[in-house]
Every structure is written in C-alpha cells, then in structure tokens.
Coordinates of C-alpha atoms in Angstrom, one line a residue:
M20 CA 21.5 -11.8 -42.6
A21 CA 21.6 -8.8 -40.4
R22 CA 18.2 -6.8 -39.8
R23 CA 17.6 -3.3 -39.0
I24 CA 14.7 -2.8 -36.5
K25 CA 13.0 0.2 -35.4
F26 CA 12.5 0.3 -31.7
K27 CA 8.9 0.5 -30.4
S28 CA 7.7 4.2 -29.9
E29 CA 7.6 4.0 -25.8
V30 CA 11.3 2.3 -26.1
G31 CA 12.5 5.2 -28.0
R32 CA 10.8 8.0 -25.5
L33 CA 12.4 5.7 -22.4
L34 CA 16.1 6.0 -23.8
D35 CA 15.8 9.6 -24.2
I36 CA 14.1 10.1 -21.0
V37 CA 17.6 7.9 -19.2
I38 CA 19.9 9.4 -21.1
H39 CA 19.1 12.8 -20.2
S40 CA 17.6 12.7 -16.7
L41 CA 20.0 11.0 -15.1
Y42 CA 23.5 12.0 -15.7
K43 CA 24.8 12.5 -12.6
H44 CA 24.1 8.5 -11.4
R45 CA 25.8 7.2 -14.5
D46 CA 27.4 4.7 -12.6
I47 CA 24.2 2.7 -12.3
F48 CA 24.6 1.2 -15.3
L49 CA 26.8 -1.5 -14.0
R50 CA 24.6 -1.9 -11.5
E51 CA 21.7 -2.5 -13.6
L52 CA 23.9 -4.8 -16.0
I53 CA 24.8 -7.0 -13.2
S54 CA 21.5 -7.3 -12.0
N55 CA 20.7 -8.6 -15.6
S56 CA 23.5 -11.4 -15.1
V57 CA 22.3 -12.3 -11.9
D58 CA 18.8 -12.7 -13.3
A59 CA 19.9 -14.5 -16.0
L60 CA 22.3 -17.1 -13.7
N61 CA 19.0 -17.5 -11.3
K62 CA 16.8 -18.8 -14.3
L63 CA 19.7 -21.0 -15.3
K64 CA 19.9 -22.7 -12.4
F65 CA 16.0 -23.0 -11.8
K66 CA 16.5 -25.1 -15.3
Q67 CA 19.3 -26.8 -14.1
L68 CA 16.9 -27.8 -10.8
Q69 CA 14.1 -28.9 -13.2
G70 CA 16.4 -31.2 -14.9
E71 CA 16.2 -29.8 -18.2
E72 CA 19.3 -30.3 -20.6
I73 CA 21.4 -27.1 -20.5
A74 CA 23.9 -26.5 -23.4
D75 CA 27.5 -26.3 -21.9
G76 CA 26.8 -27.7 -18.7
E77 CA 30.1 -27.2 -17.6
L78 CA 30.7 -23.7 -17.4
E79 CA 31.0 -22.2 -14.0
H80 CA 28.2 -19.8 -12.8
R81 CA 29.9 -16.5 -13.2
I82 CA 29.8 -13.2 -14.3
D83 CA 33.2 -11.4 -15.7
I84 CA 33.6 -7.9 -16.3
K85 CA 36.5 -6.7 -18.8
V86 CA 38.2 -3.3 -19.2
D87 CA 39.9 -2.9 -22.4
Q88 CA 41.9 0.6 -22.6
N89 CA 42.8 0.6 -25.9
E90 CA 39.4 -0.2 -27.3
K91 CA 37.6 2.2 -24.8
T92 CA 35.3 -0.5 -23.7
I93 CA 33.7 -2.4 -21.0
E94 CA 32.3 -5.6 -21.1
I95 CA 30.4 -7.6 -18.8
I96 CA 29.7 -11.3 -19.7
D97 CA 27.5 -14.2 -17.9
T98 CA 27.1 -17.8 -18.3
G99 CA 23.4 -17.7 -17.5
I100 CA 20.4 -18.7 -19.5
G101 CA 21.1 -16.6 -22.5
M102 CA 18.9 -15.5 -25.4
T103 CA 17.3 -17.0 -28.7
E104 CA 16.8 -14.3 -31.5
D105 CA 13.4 -13.5 -31.0
E106 CA 14.0 -13.2 -27.3
I107 CA 16.8 -10.9 -27.6
I108 CA 14.3 -8.6 -29.8
E109 CA 11.3 -8.7 -27.6
N110 CA 13.4 -8.2 -24.5
L111 CA 15.8 -5.2 -25.9
G112 CA 13.4 -3.7 -28.6
T113 CA 10.0 -4.0 -27.5
I114 CA 7.9 -3.6 -24.2
A115 CA 6.9 -7.0 -23.5
H116 CA 9.2 -7.7 -20.9
S117 CA 11.1 -4.1 -20.0
G118 CA 8.4 -2.6 -17.5
T119 CA 8.8 0.3 -20.0
K120 CA 4.7 0.8 -20.2
K121 CA 4.9 1.0 -16.5
F122 CA 7.9 3.3 -16.2
L123 CA 6.6 5.8 -18.2
E124 CA 3.1 5.9 -16.6
L125 CA 4.8 6.7 -13.6
L126 CA 6.7 9.5 -15.0
D127 CA 3.5 10.9 -16.1
K128 CA 2.7 11.3 -12.4
K129 CA 6.4 12.4 -11.0
D130 CA 8.2 15.4 -11.7
N131 CA 11.5 13.9 -12.0
V132 CA 13.1 10.6 -12.7
T133 CA 15.4 8.8 -9.9
E134 CA 17.6 6.1 -9.7
E135 CA 15.2 4.1 -7.5
L136 CA 12.7 4.3 -10.5
I137 CA 15.1 2.8 -13.3
G138 CA 15.6 -0.7 -11.4
Q139 CA 12.1 -0.6 -9.6
F140 CA 10.7 -1.3 -13.4
G141 CA 13.0 -4.0 -15.3
V142 CA 14.0 -1.1 -17.6
G143 CA 17.9 -0.6 -16.3
F144 CA 19.5 -2.3 -19.4
Y145 CA 18.7 1.0 -21.2
S146 CA 20.9 2.9 -18.7
V147 CA 23.8 1.9 -20.5
F148 CA 23.3 4.7 -23.2
M149 CA 24.4 7.4 -20.6
V150 CA 27.9 5.9 -21.1
A151 CA 28.1 4.1 -24.1
E152 CA 28.2 5.4 -27.8
K153 CA 27.4 1.8 -29.2
V154 CA 26.4 -1.3 -27.4
E155 CA 27.1 -4.7 -28.8
V156 CA 25.2 -7.5 -27.2
V157 CA 26.0 -11.3 -28.2
S158 CA 24.0 -13.8 -26.5
K159 CA 23.5 -17.8 -26.9
S160 CA 20.5 -19.3 -25.4
Y161 CA 20.8 -22.5 -22.9
L162 CA 18.7 -24.3 -25.7
K163 CA 21.1 -27.4 -27.5
D164 CA 19.9 -26.3 -31.0
A165 CA 20.3 -22.4 -30.0
Y166 CA 22.4 -20.5 -32.4
P167 CA 24.2 -17.1 -31.0
V168 CA 22.9 -13.8 -31.8
K169 CA 24.7 -9.9 -31.8
W170 CA 22.7 -7.2 -31.1
I171 CA 23.7 -3.6 -31.6
S172 CA 22.4 0.1 -31.1
E173 CA 23.9 3.3 -30.6
G174 CA 20.4 4.2 -28.3
K175 CA 18.6 5.9 -31.6
E176 CA 15.8 5.0 -33.5
R177 CA 16.9 1.6 -34.7
F178 CA 18.8 -1.7 -33.5
T179 CA 20.5 -4.3 -35.6
V180 CA 20.2 -8.2 -35.0
D181 CA 22.6 -10.3 -36.8
T182 CA 23.9 -14.1 -36.3
V183 CA 27.3 -14.8 -35.2
E184 CA 29.8 -16.8 -36.6
G185 CA 32.4 -19.2 -34.6
E186 CA 32.2 -20.7 -31.7
V187 CA 30.1 -18.8 -28.9
K188 CA 29.6 -20.5 -25.1
R189 CA 26.5 -20.1 -23.5
G190 CA 25.5 -16.8 -21.8
T191 CA 25.2 -13.1 -22.7
S192 CA 28.0 -10.3 -22.9
V193 CA 27.4 -6.6 -23.5
K194 CA 29.8 -4.6 -24.6
I195 CA 29.9 -0.8 -23.9
Y196 CA 31.9 1.4 -26.3
L197 CA 32.5 4.3 -24.0
K198 CA 31.4 8.1 -24.8
E199 CA 34.6 10.6 -24.5
D200 CA 32.9 11.8 -21.3
A201 CA 32.8 8.5 -19.8
L202 CA 36.2 6.8 -20.0
E203 CA 36.6 7.4 -16.3
F204 CA 35.1 4.1 -16.4
L205 CA 38.0 2.6 -17.8
S206 CA 39.2 3.0 -14.4
E207 CA 39.2 -0.8 -12.7
S208 CA 39.1 0.9 -8.9
R209 CA 36.3 2.8 -10.5
I210 CA 34.6 -0.6 -11.4
E211 CA 35.4 -2.1 -8.0
A212 CA 33.6 1.0 -6.3
I213 CA 30.5 0.4 -8.4
V214 CA 30.5 -3.3 -7.8
D215 CA 31.0 -3.0 -4.1
R216 CA 28.4 -0.2 -3.5
Y217 CA 25.7 -2.0 -5.7
S218 CA 26.4 -5.5 -6.3
K219 CA 28.4 -6.6 -3.1
F220 CA 25.7 -9.6 -2.2
V221 CA 25.3 -11.0 -5.7
P222 CA 25.1 -14.5 -4.9
Y223 CA 27.5 -15.2 -8.0
P224 CA 31.2 -14.5 -8.4
I225 CA 32.4 -11.4 -10.0
Y226 CA 35.7 -11.0 -12.1
L227 CA 37.1 -7.9 -12.9
N228 CA 39.9 -8.7 -15.7
G229 CA 40.4 -12.2 -14.4
R230 CA 40.3 -11.1 -10.6
K231 CA 37.8 -12.4 -8.4
L232 CA 36.0 -9.6 -6.2
K233 CA 35.9 -9.6 -2.8
Q234 CA 31.8 -10.2 -1.7
V235 CA 29.7 -10.3 1.1
K236 CA 28.1 -13.5 2.3
P237 CA 24.0 -13.9 1.9
L238 CA 23.1 -11.7 5.0
W239 CA 20.2 -14.1 6.1
L240 CA 22.3 -16.4 7.2
E241 CA 24.6 -14.7 9.1
N242 CA 23.9 -14.4 12.9
P243 CA 21.7 -11.2 13.9
N244 CA 23.7 -10.5 16.7
S245 CA 27.0 -10.0 14.1
L246 CA 25.3 -7.1 12.0
K247 CA 24.3 -3.7 12.6
K248 CA 21.8 -1.7 11.1
E249 CA 23.6 -0.3 8.2
D250 CA 24.1 -3.9 7.1
Y251 CA 20.4 -4.8 6.9
E252 CA 19.7 -1.2 5.2
E253 CA 22.7 -1.9 2.5
F254 CA 20.9 -5.0 1.9
Y255 CA 17.6 -3.6 1.6
K256 CA 18.9 -1.6 -1.0
Y257 CA 20.6 -4.7 -2.7
L258 CA 17.1 -6.5 -2.7
T259 CA 14.9 -3.7 -3.9
K260 CA 17.5 -1.9 -6.3
S261 CA 17.0 1.4 -4.8
E262 CA 18.9 3.6 -2.5
L263 CA 15.8 3.9 -0.1
K264 CA 16.1 2.8 3.4
P265 CA 13.3 0.1 5.0
L266 CA 11.0 1.5 7.9
S267 CA 11.8 -1.8 9.6
Y268 CA 13.0 -4.8 9.7
L269 CA 13.1 -8.4 11.3
H270 CA 15.8 -11.1 11.2
I271 CA 14.3 -14.5 11.8
Y272 CA 17.1 -17.1 12.4
S273 CA 15.3 -20.1 13.7
D274 CA 15.6 -24.4 13.5
A275 CA 12.1 -25.0 14.8
P276 CA 9.4 -25.7 14.2
V277 CA 10.5 -25.4 10.6
D278 CA 14.3 -24.4 9.5
L279 CA 13.9 -20.7 8.7
K280 CA 16.9 -18.0 8.2
S281 CA 14.7 -15.0 7.2
I282 CA 15.1 -11.1 6.8
I283 CA 11.8 -9.1 6.3
Y284 CA 11.4 -5.8 5.7
I285 CA 9.1 -3.3 5.7
P286 CA 9.3 -0.7 2.7
P287 CA 9.3 3.1 3.2
F288 CA 6.5 3.5 0.8
S289 CA 3.8 1.5 -0.7
L290 CA 3.7 1.9 -4.8
V291 CA 0.1 0.9 -5.2
K292 CA -0.7 4.4 -4.1
F293 CA 1.0 5.5 -7.4
G294 CA -1.5 2.6 -8.9
I295 CA 1.6 0.9 -9.7
E296 CA 1.8 -3.3 -9.1
D297 CA 4.5 -3.9 -6.7
D298 CA 6.8 -6.9 -8.8
T299 CA 9.3 -7.1 -6.0
G300 CA 8.4 -9.5 -2.6
I301 CA 9.6 -12.3 -0.4
R302 CA 12.0 -14.0 -2.3
L303 CA 12.2 -18.0 -1.4
Y304 CA 15.7 -19.6 -1.2
N305 CA 16.8 -23.1 -0.1
R306 CA 20.2 -22.9 0.9
K307 CA 21.1 -19.9 -0.9
V308 CA 19.6 -21.1 -4.3
L309 CA 16.8 -18.9 -5.4
I310 CA 13.4 -21.0 -5.8
D311 CA 11.1 -18.3 -6.2
E312 CA 11.4 -14.7 -7.0
K313 CA 8.4 -13.7 -5.3
T314 CA 6.6 -16.0 -3.2
E315 CA 3.3 -14.7 -2.3
E316 CA 2.4 -17.9 -0.3
L317 CA 5.0 -17.0 2.3
V318 CA 2.9 -14.7 4.3
P319 CA -1.0 -13.9 4.4
D320 CA -2.7 -11.7 1.6
Y321 CA -2.6 -8.5 3.9
L322 CA 1.0 -8.7 4.5
R323 CA 1.8 -8.8 0.7
F324 CA 3.6 -5.5 1.2
L325 CA 6.5 -7.0 2.9
K326 CA 9.8 -7.8 1.1
G327 CA 12.7 -9.6 1.9
V328 CA 14.3 -13.2 1.8
V329 CA 13.1 -16.6 3.3
D330 CA 15.6 -19.5 3.3
S331 CA 15.0 -22.9 4.5
E332 CA 16.5 -26.4 4.1
D333 CA 13.3 -27.9 4.3
I334 CA 12.0 -26.6 0.9
Q335 CA 12.4 -29.2 -2.0
L336 CA 14.4 -27.6 -4.7
N337 CA 12.1 -28.5 -7.5
I338 CA 9.1 -27.4 -5.9
S339 CA 6.6 -26.0 -8.5
R340 CA 4.3 -22.7 -8.8
E341 CA 1.5 -25.5 -8.8
T342 CA 2.1 -27.3 -5.5
I343 CA 3.7 -24.2 -3.5
Q344 CA 0.5 -22.8 -2.2
N345 CA -0.5 -25.9 -0.6
D346 CA 2.8 -27.2 0.4
P347 CA 3.3 -28.5 4.1
V348 CA 6.5 -26.7 4.6
V349 CA 5.1 -23.5 2.8
L350 CA 2.4 -23.6 5.2
R351 CA 4.6 -24.1 8.3
L352 CA 6.9 -21.3 7.3
K353 CA 4.3 -18.8 6.8
K354 CA 2.7 -19.7 9.9
T355 CA 6.3 -19.1 11.6
I356 CA 6.9 -16.0 9.8
T357 CA 3.4 -14.2 10.3
S358 CA 3.3 -15.0 14.0
K359 CA 6.9 -13.4 14.0
F360 CA 6.3 -10.8 12.7
I361 CA 3.2 -9.6 14.2
K362 CA 5.1 -10.0 17.3
H363 CA 7.8 -7.8 15.5
L364 CA 4.5 -5.1 14.9
K365 CA 3.8 -5.1 18.6
D366 CA 7.5 -4.4 19.4
F367 CA 7.9 -1.5 16.5
L368 CA 4.8 0.0 18.0
K369 CA 5.7 0.4 21.6
K370 CA 9.7 0.9 20.9
D371 CA 9.4 3.3 17.6
R372 CA 5.9 5.1 17.7
A373 CA 7.2 7.6 15.4
N374 CA 8.4 5.6 12.3
Y375 CA 5.3 3.1 13.3
N376 CA 2.9 6.0 12.7
L377 CA 4.7 6.2 9.3
F378 CA 4.2 2.8 8.8
F379 CA 0.6 2.8 9.7
D380 CA -0.3 5.3 7.6
E381 CA 1.1 3.9 4.5
F382 CA 0.5 0.2 5.2
G383 CA -2.5 0.5 7.7
V384 CA -5.3 0.1 5.3
Y385 CA -3.5 -3.9 4.9
L386 CA -3.8 -4.6 8.4
K387 CA -7.3 -3.5 8.4
E388 CA -8.1 -5.8 5.2
G389 CA -7.0 -8.8 7.6
I390 CA -9.3 -7.8 9.9
V391 CA -12.4 -7.5 7.4
K392 CA -11.2 -10.9 6.2
D393 CA -11.4 -12.7 9.1
Y394 CA -8.3 -14.1 9.3
P395 CA -7.3 -15.7 12.7
E396 CA -4.7 -13.1 14.0
K397 CA -7.8 -10.2 13.6
Q398 CA -7.8 -9.5 17.3
D399 CA -3.9 -9.0 17.1
L400 CA -4.1 -6.7 14.0
A401 CA -6.8 -4.9 16.3
E402 CA -4.3 -4.2 19.0
L403 CA -2.0 -2.6 15.9
L404 CA -4.5 0.1 14.8
L405 CA -4.4 3.6 15.1
F406 CA -7.3 5.9 15.4
E407 CA -7.6 9.8 15.3
Y408 CA -9.9 10.6 18.5
T409 CA -11.5 14.0 19.6
D410 CA -8.9 14.8 22.5
G411 CA -5.7 15.3 21.0
N412 CA -4.1 15.3 17.3
E413 CA -2.2 12.0 17.7
K414 CA -3.5 8.7 16.7
I415 CA -4.0 6.4 19.6
T416 CA -4.5 2.5 19.5
L417 CA -7.9 0.8 21.2
S418 CA -5.7 -0.3 24.4
E419 CA -4.9 3.5 24.8
Y420 CA -8.4 4.8 24.1
L421 CA -9.6 2.6 27.2
E422 CA -6.6 3.9 29.1
K423 CA -8.0 7.6 28.6
T424 CA -11.8 6.7 29.3
D425 CA -13.7 5.7 32.7
Y426 CA -16.0 3.9 30.6
K427 CA -14.1 0.9 30.2
D428 CA -17.1 -1.4 28.6
S429 CA -17.5 0.9 25.8
I430 CA -15.5 2.4 23.2
Y431 CA -17.5 5.0 21.6
Y432 CA -16.9 6.6 17.4
I433 CA -18.6 8.5 15.4
V434 CA -18.0 8.1 11.6
G435 CA -17.8 11.0 8.9
E436 CA -16.5 12.7 6.0
D437 CA -13.7 14.6 7.6
R438 CA -12.8 15.6 11.1
K439 CA -13.5 19.1 10.7
T440 CA -16.8 18.5 10.4
I441 CA -16.9 15.9 13.1
E442 CA -16.1 18.0 15.5
K443 CA -18.8 20.5 15.2
S444 CA -21.1 17.4 15.5
P445 CA -23.9 17.7 18.0
Y446 CA -23.7 14.1 18.6
L447 CA -19.8 14.8 20.5
E448 CA -21.3 17.6 23.0
Q449 CA -22.1 15.2 25.7
F450 CA -18.8 13.6 25.5
Y451 CA -17.1 17.0 25.2
Q452 CA -18.9 18.1 28.7
K453 CA -18.3 14.8 30.0
G454 CA -14.4 14.5 28.7
V455 CA -15.2 11.1 27.1
P456 CA -13.1 10.5 24.1
V457 CA -14.2 9.5 21.1
L458 CA -12.7 8.1 18.3
I459 CA -13.0 9.3 14.7
L460 CA -13.5 7.5 11.4
T461 CA -13.4 9.2 8.4
Q462 CA -12.5 6.1 5.8
V463 CA -15.3 3.8 5.0
L464 CA -13.6 0.9 5.7
D465 CA -12.9 1.7 9.4
E466 CA -16.9 1.3 10.2
T467 CA -16.8 -2.4 8.7
V468 CA -12.9 -2.7 10.2
I469 CA -14.9 -2.0 13.9
E470 CA -18.0 -4.3 13.1
H471 CA -15.7 -7.3 12.0
I472 CA -13.5 -6.9 15.6
G473 CA -16.9 -7.2 17.5
K474 CA -15.5 -6.5 21.3
F475 CA -12.0 -5.4 22.1
K476 CA -10.8 -6.5 25.7
E477 CA -14.8 -6.9 26.3
A478 CA -15.8 -3.5 25.4
E479 CA -18.3 -3.0 23.3
F480 CA -18.1 -0.6 20.1
K481 CA -20.5 2.4 19.9
L482 CA -21.5 3.9 17.6
I483 CA -22.5 7.6 18.8
T484 CA -25.0 8.7 15.9
R485 CA -27.5 5.7 16.9
E486 CA -30.3 5.8 19.2
D487 CA -30.3 5.1 22.8
I488 CA -26.7 6.7 23.1
T489 CA -26.2 8.5 26.4
L490 CA -23.8 8.8 29.1
E491 CA -26.3 9.2 31.9
K492 CA -27.2 6.7 34.0
G493 CA -30.2 5.6 35.8
E494 CA -32.9 8.5 36.5
K495 CA -31.4 10.9 34.5
A496 CA -31.2 8.8 31.5
E497 CA -34.9 8.5 31.8
K498 CA -36.2 11.7 32.0
T499 CA -39.8 12.4 32.3
I500 CA -41.5 13.6 29.2
E501 CA -44.4 16.1 30.0
E502 CA -47.9 15.6 28.6
E503 CA -47.1 18.7 26.3
D504 CA -44.2 17.4 24.7
K505 CA -45.8 14.3 24.1
K506 CA -48.5 16.1 21.8
F507 CA -45.4 18.0 20.5
L508 CA -43.5 14.9 19.3
E509 CA -46.7 13.0 17.7
K510 CA -47.4 16.0 15.5
V511 CA -44.1 16.3 14.3
K512 CA -44.2 12.6 13.3
E513 CA -47.3 13.1 11.8
I514 CA -45.9 16.0 9.7
L515 CA -42.9 14.4 8.7
K516 CA -43.9 10.7 8.8
D517 CA -42.4 10.2 5.2
R518 CA -38.8 11.5 6.3
I519 CA -38.7 10.1 10.1
F520 CA -38.9 6.9 11.6
D521 CA -39.8 8.7 15.2
A522 CA -39.2 12.0 17.2
V523 CA -38.1 12.3 20.8
I524 CA -36.7 13.8 23.5
S525 CA -33.1 13.9 23.6
T526 CA -30.6 12.7 26.7
R527 CA -27.4 14.0 24.7
L528 CA -27.5 17.4 23.5
V529 CA -26.2 19.8 25.2
K530 CA -25.9 23.2 22.9
S531 CA -27.7 22.0 19.8
P532 CA -31.7 22.4 19.4
Y533 CA -31.9 19.1 17.7
C534 CA -30.2 16.4 15.7
L535 CA -30.7 13.0 13.3
V536 CA -29.6 9.7 14.9
S537 CA -29.8 6.3 13.7
Q538 CA -32.2 3.3 14.6
K539 CA -30.3 0.7 16.4
N540 CA -28.0 -1.3 14.7
S541 CA -28.4 0.8 11.3
P542 CA -25.1 1.8 9.6
S543 CA -23.8 5.0 9.6
S544 CA -25.0 8.1 7.7
Q545 CA -21.7 7.5 5.3
M546 CA -22.3 4.3 5.1
E547 CA -25.9 4.2 3.9
R548 CA -24.3 6.8 1.3
M549 CA -22.0 4.6 -0.2
M550 CA -24.7 1.7 -0.3
N551 CA -27.0 4.1 -1.9
A552 CA -24.1 5.2 -4.8
L553 CA -23.4 1.3 -5.6
N554 CA -26.7 0.5 -5.5
K555 CA -29.6 3.2 -6.7
F556 CA -32.5 0.8 -5.6
Y557 CA -31.3 0.7 -2.0
V558 CA -33.3 2.9 0.3
P559 CA -31.7 4.4 3.5
S560 CA -33.1 3.7 6.8
K561 CA -35.6 6.5 8.2
K562 CA -33.6 8.6 11.0
I563 CA -35.2 9.3 14.7
L564 CA -35.2 13.2 15.4
E565 CA -34.1 14.3 18.9
F566 CA -34.8 17.4 20.7
N567 CA -33.1 19.2 23.1
P568 CA -35.9 20.1 25.6
S569 CA -33.9 22.9 27.2
H570 CA -33.0 24.8 24.3
P571 CA -34.9 28.1 23.3
V572 CA -35.7 26.8 19.8
Y573 CA -37.3 23.7 21.0
K574 CA -39.6 25.7 23.5
N575 CA -41.1 28.2 20.6
L576 CA -41.3 25.3 18.3
K577 CA -43.4 23.5 20.3
R578 CA -45.7 26.4 21.4
F579 CA -45.8 27.3 17.3
I580 CA -46.5 23.7 16.0
L581 CA -49.0 22.9 19.0
N582 CA -50.9 26.4 18.4
S583 CA -50.4 27.5 14.8
N584 CA -53.1 26.7 12.5
D585 CA -50.7 27.5 9.4
K586 CA -50.4 23.9 8.3
E587 CA -48.3 24.8 5.5
L588 CA -45.7 26.6 7.4
K589 CA -45.5 24.0 10.3
E590 CA -44.4 21.5 7.6
T591 CA -41.9 24.3 5.6
L592 CA -40.6 24.4 9.5
L593 CA -40.2 21.1 10.3
N594 CA -38.9 19.8 6.9
S595 CA -36.5 22.7 7.1
I596 CA -35.2 21.6 10.8
V597 CA -34.6 18.0 9.1
D598 CA -32.5 19.7 6.2
A599 CA -30.6 21.7 8.8
A600 CA -30.0 18.5 10.9
E601 CA -28.8 16.5 8.1
L602 CA -26.3 19.1 6.7
S603 CA -24.7 19.0 10.5
E604 CA -24.1 15.6 9.2
G605 CA -22.4 16.6 6.3
F606 CA -24.7 16.0 3.4
L607 CA -28.1 16.6 2.2
S608 CA -30.7 14.2 1.1
D609 CA -32.2 16.4 -1.5
I610 CA -31.0 19.9 -2.2
P611 CA -33.7 21.3 -4.5
S612 CA -36.3 20.6 -2.3
S613 CA -34.6 22.1 0.8
V614 CA -33.5 25.0 -1.5
E615 CA -36.7 25.5 -2.0
R616 CA -38.1 25.1 1.8
Y617 CA -35.5 28.0 2.5
N618 CA -36.9 30.2 0.1
Q619 CA -40.4 29.7 1.5
L620 CA -39.3 30.7 4.7
I621 CA -37.6 33.8 3.6
E622 CA -40.4 34.6 2.2
R623 CA -42.8 34.2 4.9
F624 CA -40.2 35.9 7.2
L625 CA -40.3 39.2 4.9
E626 CA -44.1 39.2 5.1
L627 CA -44.3 38.9 8.7
D628 CA -41.5 42.0 8.7
K629 CA -44.1 44.0 6.4
K630 CA -46.9 43.8 9.4

C-alpha cells in the first residue's frame, strides 16, 4: 500500500535552497546522479568481494541513461547495490545519510551556495528538482529476499513510497519528468557533453540510449610522462566533486619496494577551518577495484588533509577495516608515500614558493602537528616550516634564517600576541642595532614546535625574552657593576620581592629603560598565560627585572630609591615600573592594582606641582 510521508524539516529547507540557488548550474544534477550510481556499484562490488550472496548476480555493472522525447523524461539506471524500502525512506527523506545537516550548517557561515558544496556533502540527489517536475525512483536491493520499491516526489512537502508489481532487476532507476524550461536536457548531445565534463573518469561503462559513451582510463595507471597538468586538474575535480584546482599534486608510479600507482593532491583549502569534517581523502584500489573510500592508514595523521588515489596489486581484495591498520602491505605503502610526498614538498617549496606559501597558510599547522607528535620525519618537517621574522614581510624557512645571520650557532625567536606589538618590544633592540634577524612566533603551538625540534643543523633555538640572552661577547658581555648599582638592585629586590625573582643590570637594552625577562628554561609569557587559563592553580614563574644603566630613567630612579625616605612612593613607583614592563609584553597581571598605582602617582605628581 502506498504511503505518503512528510520530508524532514532540514530536507525541506534544502530543497528550497538547491532549487533556487543553483539555477545557473542545473546540469550538475546529472553529475550527482551518476556519482550516486557509481557509489551504488562500488558498494555492490565490495559486497561481492566479501563473498556475500547477490541477487541477479549475472547483471553487468553499468550505468544507463535513457532519454524519451515523447515522455519528456530522462532516466538514469544502475545495476548497483539498490535499496530496501527502509533505506529509500532514510536516504531520500531524512538527514541520516544525506549530509544535509552539515550542508546547512556551512550555509549559515557562507553568503552563497556553490556547486562545489552540493557534491561535497552528499546532498546532490536533491539537485534533480532544479529540472524536474516529478521524480520517480525505483530500486531493488541486492539482498536475495528484497522486493522492489518506488519513491515519488514533486520536491514539495511530502513523498510517496510504494511497492512495485512485476519483475524488477537489482539496482536503482531515477526517472525525471522534466520541467518545461529544462527540455534542453532531452538532447543527446547535451547529455553526452555533461557526461564528458563531469563523469568521464567513471570506472563503469555509461550507455546513452544503448550507445556506449567514450570514457577515460583511470589516470593513476597512466604513465606520468604522457599526462599534462590539465589532466591532473580534471581528475582532481572528479575525485572531489568540485570545480576547484589543487595547489599541487604528486604522481607515484613505482613497482618497488611495493607495487604502487598513485596520485596524491594538496587541496586548495581546508574545510576544517569552517568547522566541517572533510569526508574525502585517499581512495584505496586494487587494479581499479575500490577497496576503501577513505583510507586514513595510507599516510601519517599529520598528512590527513591529502586527497587522491592509491592502487596496489599487493593489497588483498578482501582486506577488512579491522586489519588494514596493521597490514604489512599498507604499512609499506604508507612509508613509501610519506617519504615521496615529503620530498615533493621540498621540491614544491624550492620551485613554486608562491603556491607553497598558500599551502603553508592552509596546512602548515598539520606539519607542526607532525613535529609535536614526534613522528620520525620531524627533522624533514622542520625544513618545511615557514616563519615570520623581523627583517622582512615574507616568511622564511629555518635554513633561510641561518643564511641571513652571522650567528650560525643560534636561531633567535620571540613569542607574542601579534606582530605589531612584538616589533616594538624592548627585547628586540640589540637585534635591531646589530642587524640580527629574529623569528616572530604568534601562535602558541609554535613555541612547542620549537621545543620538539630541539636543534636545527646544530643551531640552538634561543627565546630572546629569557635571561642571559645577549649578542655581546667576552668583556662586553660582563659589565662591571658599581657598588652603588648593587645597593640599588638590592633595594629593588627587597621592595618587589613578591613580584620579581631578581633585579639586574641589562646587557640587551639599547633605548628602553627596563624590561622583564623570564628565568632560564622558563616558558614564554604567552605560554604561561595559556597554562594559567587552562589551570587556575598554575602559578607563573617570577620574572627578572632588567635595567638599562645608560638610560636617564635608571639614573634618576636609582638616586630616588637610594636617597628618598618616602617608602610608600618607592613601592608605588617600582610596582608601576613592573606594570609598565608587563604592558610592553602585551598584558597586565593585575589591572585593578595597576590602575590604583597609576592614580596614586598622578595624585603625588599633582601635589608636587602645588608646591
């Protein structure tokens, strides 16, 4: 008995969006239906490889497109896995498998709908309603006891589901009753052009009114020397169901140490930045037979953004998801792909810096993750990192940094909230004066990355906000401290004992009167603030207050501290200096107390003015 069922609200909203937002790209409906047919055939082939019993097992794996000028219909038929009654309701009427919810979530973050998004989230079936007055889907599952079922909809609030009388073979047919303004799709040449544009790499034969259409062989099995850049770009569009071009690609064609035919792509951007999980990845094949749609085990986790195909005759056809992770062939494939891809990135960096910069902006965080998680390739990954630095607007590698400095045994870096604040930091004064570049790190993760690299080409990383960082050598670095200075520093330590670890004469300051530096081996101030935010019981380490002995502020401050009997003003003044030093780092540890001290100083200054 026929049943009338209401669409879920998300699907209803989706239908309205797709129908009205993609009018200029209506031909993608055929691309999406063919893609669905390919998925159905892939799933069937997998069932067969698993040894499952299949209904109508003699049927050829194929896709048929039938155009009827009289009925004004187009029908897309496949001999794939088919659907049961429950599956057809779930797949076409709810959000369970359609990806509708994710699609709608992304729409809330974007200003417009693009055809790339349609295929990206598996909601492409509904694009058929851009050209259809009515759609009839007839499907019969591969299961032996399955019966055929029909799904009918006009793209409105409800759809109808009913059983089908008579003999129906396994698979699915989608019959489209075209709208009057969509009759152009009754042209065979128009249909053939759409198939050629979107579906020429499909691994199953496609027939148009009984005539087999020309298709292209799987690109990864072709000799790389016979292919052009445009071939790789078109194949990427097919894989990702988009019209975007990859940033770069690597074609691996190798027989040893393991049989491997592969094309690996770097996508143009990361969906993760939009808060969307990326459902596409690297497909695993054996002689063009799909083994797994998204094989995460083929590359280390830090390369999970890659897309493409891997084909190996050494892979078992019946390998399961449970055993793939520890399969020795998969492990050899992973090692080979990783090694070749890192080499490719080094070539990419050297030969196409502009596009590599785009790549690093999108995916550099993944390479950093590989270093932090101590993957064996972390030193190779370190060579691929890009950093901002003080002497230019372009980012540089660690090797390029060492080429720019005379201090070959050290890589100096500073950590802060943003470049603008960092560039005015007193810690940089001696480096500006001597023309020594300093890496600028504005991401908290970067500091952890530096720690995990350890050394780079025998050069040690040095955080310039720590104590004992000076470019002076020998006697210049060991300035003689006068007795009067020692007394002053002792007074400062006594008054500020609750706020600082030590007070010393600076060898780094050039223009600024004072600054706060971290103790040796302590994390940066930015890292400590993050740790304090994560753990309220975390106590940041006390800093060292450094004074520039050549600055007028120091000389006048020393005279006042040593000669004045105004204890309260001494405390207020020195604490305000610590406040100012903190502020130069981009933060204040205690804003209310700082404001109170500031007001006290204003009050005392005005009292002096009266006198």
